[in-house]
């Protein structure tokens, strides 16, 4: 199968940002000038109706946008060396692979919600280093609680938040929080 320049440009446009950088490096090593490829529009966001459960979550969020009642938290204790770059890349791949993690919601003209699956979404994975703190475990709990209680904006996303908290040289806590409109307890398992 022979790819046209347009095929290559369209495939490139669908790649997440970190994969695009790697792709450009490969092109340079093969002597291919990326600027010679055609310009194609970025993939459009996909719109679709909401489920009954999502419509209920949208309605409840409209009533109280500051509530954390429908946040689904999870945490993992990580012991041993942690390669934060690999963790961030893994989470980026997860977001890229699962449309629900790239979904936001918008109000249609009739006031009802509509799902918008974004073609790409940048997930921030900050590191909080508490390893030198005397009360590291207590402070880690406070950071985790703060992440869980921070409101989500269903229209802007992302509807997944992640934070890595270093409590010791080889001890970390990975905190994940999702809004119930894109996940449920069963899925978190």
Tab-separated table of N, CA, C and O in Angstrom, residues 82-137:
chain	number	residue	atom	x	y	z
A	82	UNK	N	10.531	5.865	40.615
A	82	UNK	CA	9.436	6.279	39.736
A	82	UNK	C	9.999	7.115	38.599
A	82	UNK	O	10.652	8.129	38.831
A	83	UNK	N	9.743	6.681	37.382
A	83	UNK	CA	10.103	7.450	36.193
A	83	UNK	C	8.880	8.275	35.821
A	83	UNK	O	7.939	7.771	35.206
A	84	UNK	N	8.871	9.529	36.226
A	84	UNK	CA	7.716	10.395	36.025
A	84	UNK	C	7.409	10.590	34.541
A	84	UNK	O	6.249	10.670	34.153
A	85	UNK	N	8.433	10.630	33.717
A	85	UNK	CA	8.228	10.779	32.276
A	85	UNK	C	7.460	9.603	31.698
A	85	UNK	O	6.554	9.778	30.875
A	86	UNK	N	7.806	8.408	32.127
A	86	UNK	CA	7.115	7.211	31.649
A	86	UNK	C	5.666	7.206	32.149
A	86	UNK	O	4.740	6.878	31.404
A	87	UNK	N	5.468	7.589	33.400
A	87	UNK	CA	4.105	7.658	33.944
A	87	UNK	C	3.268	8.661	33.156
A	87	UNK	O	2.144	8.359	32.755
A	88	UNK	N	3.834	9.830	32.889
A	88	UNK	CA	3.104	10.854	32.125
A	88	UNK	C	2.794	10.368	30.715
A	88	UNK	O	1.688	10.575	30.205
A	89	UNK	N	3.750	9.710	30.081
A	89	UNK	CA	3.519	9.176	28.724
A	89	UNK	C	2.438	8.100	28.744
A	89	UNK	O	1.600	8.028	27.837
A	90	UNK	N	2.448	7.258	29.767
A	90	UNK	CA	1.439	6.205	29.887
A	90	UNK	C	0.047	6.792	30.055
A	90	UNK	O	-0.917	6.335	29.430
A	91	UNK	N	-0.063	7.815	30.892
A	91	UNK	CA	-1.364	8.456	31.088
A	91	UNK	C	-1.816	9.178	29.816
A	91	UNK	O	-3.005	9.153	29.468
A	92	UNK	N	-0.879	9.803	29.102
A	92	UNK	CA	-1.218	10.458	27.833
A	92	UNK	C	-1.729	9.428	26.818
A	92	UNK	O	-2.690	9.685	26.095
A	93	UNK	N	-1.094	8.256	26.794
A	93	UNK	CA	-1.542	7.195	25.885
A	93	UNK	C	-2.933	6.704	26.276
A	93	UNK	O	-3.770	6.423	25.410
A	94	UNK	N	-3.192	6.613	27.569
A	94	UNK	CA	-4.506	6.198	28.058
A	94	UNK	C	-5.582	7.191	27.623
A	94	UNK	O	-6.637	6.802	27.115
A	95	UNK	N	-5.299	8.482	27.786
A	95	UNK	CA	-6.247	9.519	27.377
A	95	UNK	C	-6.452	9.485	25.868
A	95	UNK	O	-7.572	9.621	25.370
A	96	UNK	N	-5.379	9.267	25.137
A	96	UNK	CA	-5.475	9.199	23.676
A	96	UNK	C	-6.320	8.013	23.221
A	96	UNK	O	-7.079	8.107	22.267
A	97	UNK	N	-6.194	6.901	23.917
A	97	UNK	CA	-6.882	5.670	23.536
A	97	UNK	C	-8.364	5.666	23.901
A	97	UNK	O	-9.174	5.049	23.222
A	98	UNK	N	-8.744	6.338	24.985
A	98	UNK	CA	-10.118	6.257	25.484
A	98	UNK	C	-10.863	7.575	25.278
A	98	UNK	O	-10.584	8.573	25.941
A	99	UNK	N	-11.827	7.553	24.381
A	99	UNK	CA	-12.587	8.755	24.031
A	99	UNK	C	-13.269	9.381	25.244
A	99	UNK	O	-13.371	10.602	25.338
A	100	UNK	N	-13.729	8.571	26.181
A	100	UNK	CA	-14.401	9.097	27.365
A	100	UNK	C	-13.519	10.033	28.169
A	100	UNK	O	-14.018	10.964	28.817
A	101	UNK	N	-12.216	9.831	28.117
A	101	UNK	CA	-11.285	10.683	28.856
A	101	UNK	C	-10.997	11.986	28.117
A	101	UNK	O	-10.369	12.886	28.669
A	102	UNK	N	-11.433	12.065	26.865
A	102	UNK	CA	-11.277	13.292	26.066
A	102	UNK	C	-12.627	13.978	25.844
A	102	UNK	O	-12.755	14.853	24.998
A	103	UNK	N	-13.640	13.559	26.579
A	103	UNK	CA	-14.991	14.071	26.378
A	103	UNK	C	-15.277	15.257	27.284
A	103	UNK	O	-14.928	15.259	28.451
A	104	UNK	N	-15.919	16.263	26.705
A	104	UNK	CA	-16.465	17.393	27.449
A	104	UNK	C	-17.934	17.514	27.024
A	104	UNK	O	-18.394	16.777	26.152
A	105	UNK	N	-18.647	18.431	27.622
A	105	UNK	CA	-20.071	18.551	27.346
A	105	UNK	C	-20.418	19.988	27.014
A	105	UNK	O	-19.794	20.924	27.510
A	106	UNK	N	-21.382	20.148	26.150
A	106	UNK	CA	-21.817	21.473	25.748
A	106	UNK	C	-23.336	21.523	25.770
A	106	UNK	O	-23.997	20.490	25.674
A	107	UNK	N	-23.839	22.725	25.905
A	107	UNK	CA	-25.296	22.925	25.915
A	107	UNK	C	-25.771	23.160	24.484
A	107	UNK	O	-25.272	24.055	23.803
A	108	UNK	N	-26.724	22.359	24.064
A	108	UNK	CA	-27.344	22.577	22.755
A	108	UNK	C	-28.294	23.769	22.847
A	108	UNK	O	-28.575	24.266	23.934
A	109	UNK	N	-28.818	24.188	21.730
A	109	UNK	CA	-29.741	25.332	21.718
A	109	UNK	C	-31.014	25.049	22.505
A	109	UNK	O	-31.630	25.976	23.029
A	110	UNK	N	-31.380	23.772	22.639
A	110	UNK	CA	-32.576	23.429	23.418
A	110	UNK	C	-32.277	23.287	24.911
A	110	UNK	O	-33.157	22.927	25.694
A	111	UNK	N	-31.034	23.574	25.324
A	111	UNK	CA	-30.670	23.509	26.737
A	111	UNK	C	-30.162	22.155	27.193
A	111	UNK	O	-29.627	22.034	28.290
A	112	UNK	N	-30.338	21.142	26.391
A	112	UNK	CA	-29.880	19.803	26.746
A	112	UNK	C	-28.377	19.680	26.479
A	112	UNK	O	-27.799	20.450	25.715
A	113	UNK	N	-27.776	18.690	27.098
A	113	UNK	CA	-26.331	18.473	26.941
A	113	UNK	C	-26.039	17.643	25.703
A	113	UNK	O	-26.877	16.884	25.221
A	114	UNK	N	-24.816	17.789	25.244
A	114	UNK	CA	-24.305	17.009	24.123
A	114	UNK	C	-22.852	16.679	24.436
A	114	UNK	O	-22.116	17.513	24.957
A	115	UNK	N	-22.441	15.450	24.147
A	115	UNK	CA	-21.048	15.054	24.333
A	115	UNK	C	-20.207	15.579	23.182
A	115	UNK	O	-20.634	15.519	22.038
A	116	UNK	N	-19.024	16.039	23.503
A	116	UNK	CA	-18.065	16.446	22.482
A	116	UNK	C	-16.773	15.687	22.779
A	116	UNK	O	-16.134	15.925	23.803
A	117	UNK	N	-16.423	14.766	21.903
A	117	UNK	CA	-15.176	14.011	22.060
A	117	UNK	C	-14.089	14.772	21.316
A	117	UNK	O	-14.130	14.909	20.101
A	118	UNK	N	-13.140	15.279	22.082
A	118	UNK	CA	-12.054	16.060	21.501
A	118	UNK	C	-11.053	15.133	20.811
A	118	UNK	O	-10.799	14.032	21.300
A	119	UNK	N	-10.467	15.562	19.703
A	119	UNK	CA	-9.489	14.700	19.013
A	119	UNK	C	-8.231	14.477	19.849
A	119	UNK	O	-7.577	13.453	19.735
A	120	UNK	N	-7.895	15.437	20.704
A	120	UNK	CA	-6.716	15.310	21.573
A	120	UNK	C	-6.978	16.134	22.828
A	120	UNK	O	-7.780	17.067	22.809
A	121	UNK	N	-6.300	15.764	23.894
A	121	UNK	CA	-6.449	16.495	25.155
A	121	UNK	C	-5.153	16.367	25.926
A	121	UNK	O	-4.630	15.266	26.091
A	122	UNK	N	-4.625	17.491	26.361
A	122	UNK	CA	-3.388	17.515	27.136
A	122	UNK	C	-3.730	17.309	28.607
A	122	UNK	O	-4.511	18.050	29.180
A	123	UNK	N	-3.147	16.289	29.220
A	123	UNK	CA	-3.387	15.992	30.630
A	123	UNK	C	-2.194	16.462	31.447
A	123	UNK	O	-1.067	16.017	31.219
A	124	UNK	N	-2.440	17.358	32.383
A	124	UNK	CA	-1.390	17.853	33.262
A	124	UNK	C	-1.209	16.847	34.400
A	124	UNK	O	-2.189	16.436	35.022
A	125	UNK	N	0.022	16.429	34.652
A	125	UNK	CA	0.328	15.498	35.742
A	125	UNK	C	1.413	16.132	36.608
A	125	UNK	O	2.597	15.850	36.465
A	126	UNK	N	0.998	17.017	37.540
A	126	UNK	CA	1.992	17.689	38.371
A	126	UNK	C	2.583	16.762	39.428
A	126	UNK	O	1.957	15.783	39.843
A	127	UNK	N	3.785	17.108	39.848
A	127	UNK	CA	4.464	16.406	40.933
A	127	UNK	C	4.584	17.368	42.100
A	127	UNK	O	5.076	18.486	41.949
A	128	UNK	N	4.120	16.928	43.267
A	128	UNK	CA	4.277	17.691	44.500
A	128	UNK	C	5.290	16.924	45.334
A	128	UNK	O	5.066	15.760	45.682
A	129	UNK	N	6.423	17.556	45.637
A	129	UNK	CA	7.483	16.883	46.389
A	129	UNK	C	7.401	17.263	47.860
A	129	UNK	O	7.707	18.387	48.242
A	130	UNK	N	6.971	16.313	48.676
A	130	UNK	CA	6.871	16.511	50.119
A	130	UNK	C	7.913	15.678	50.861
A	130	UNK	O	7.842	15.533	52.076
A	131	UNK	N	8.869	15.134	50.126
A	131	UNK	CA	9.811	14.179	50.717
A	131	UNK	C	10.650	14.756	51.852
A	131	UNK	O	11.078	14.021	52.728
A	132	UNK	N	10.844	16.047	51.892
A	132	UNK	CA	11.634	16.638	52.960
A	132	UNK	C	10.795	17.153	54.119
A	132	UNK	O	11.318	17.679	55.087
A	133	UNK	N	9.489	17.001	54.031
A	133	UNK	CA	8.581	17.539	55.045
A	133	UNK	C	8.404	16.568	56.204
A	133	UNK	O	8.280	15.355	55.997
A	134	UNK	N	8.341	17.100	57.414
A	134	UNK	CA	8.161	16.264	58.609
A	134	UNK	C	6.791	15.590	58.619
A	134	UNK	O	6.654	14.452	59.056
A	135	UNK	N	5.800	16.249	58.127
A	135	UNK	CA	4.426	15.729	58.113
A	135	UNK	C	4.020	15.321	56.689
A	135	UNK	O	2.899	15.596	56.260
A	136	UNK	N	4.910	14.678	55.960
A	136	UNK	CA	4.685	14.373	54.543
A	136	UNK	C	3.386	13.608	54.315
A	136	UNK	O	2.619	13.937	53.399
A	137	UNK	N	3.119	12.593	55.115
A	137	UNK	CA	1.896	11.784	54.919
A	137	UNK	C	0.648	12.625	55.140
A	137	UNK	O	-0.311	12.549	54.363
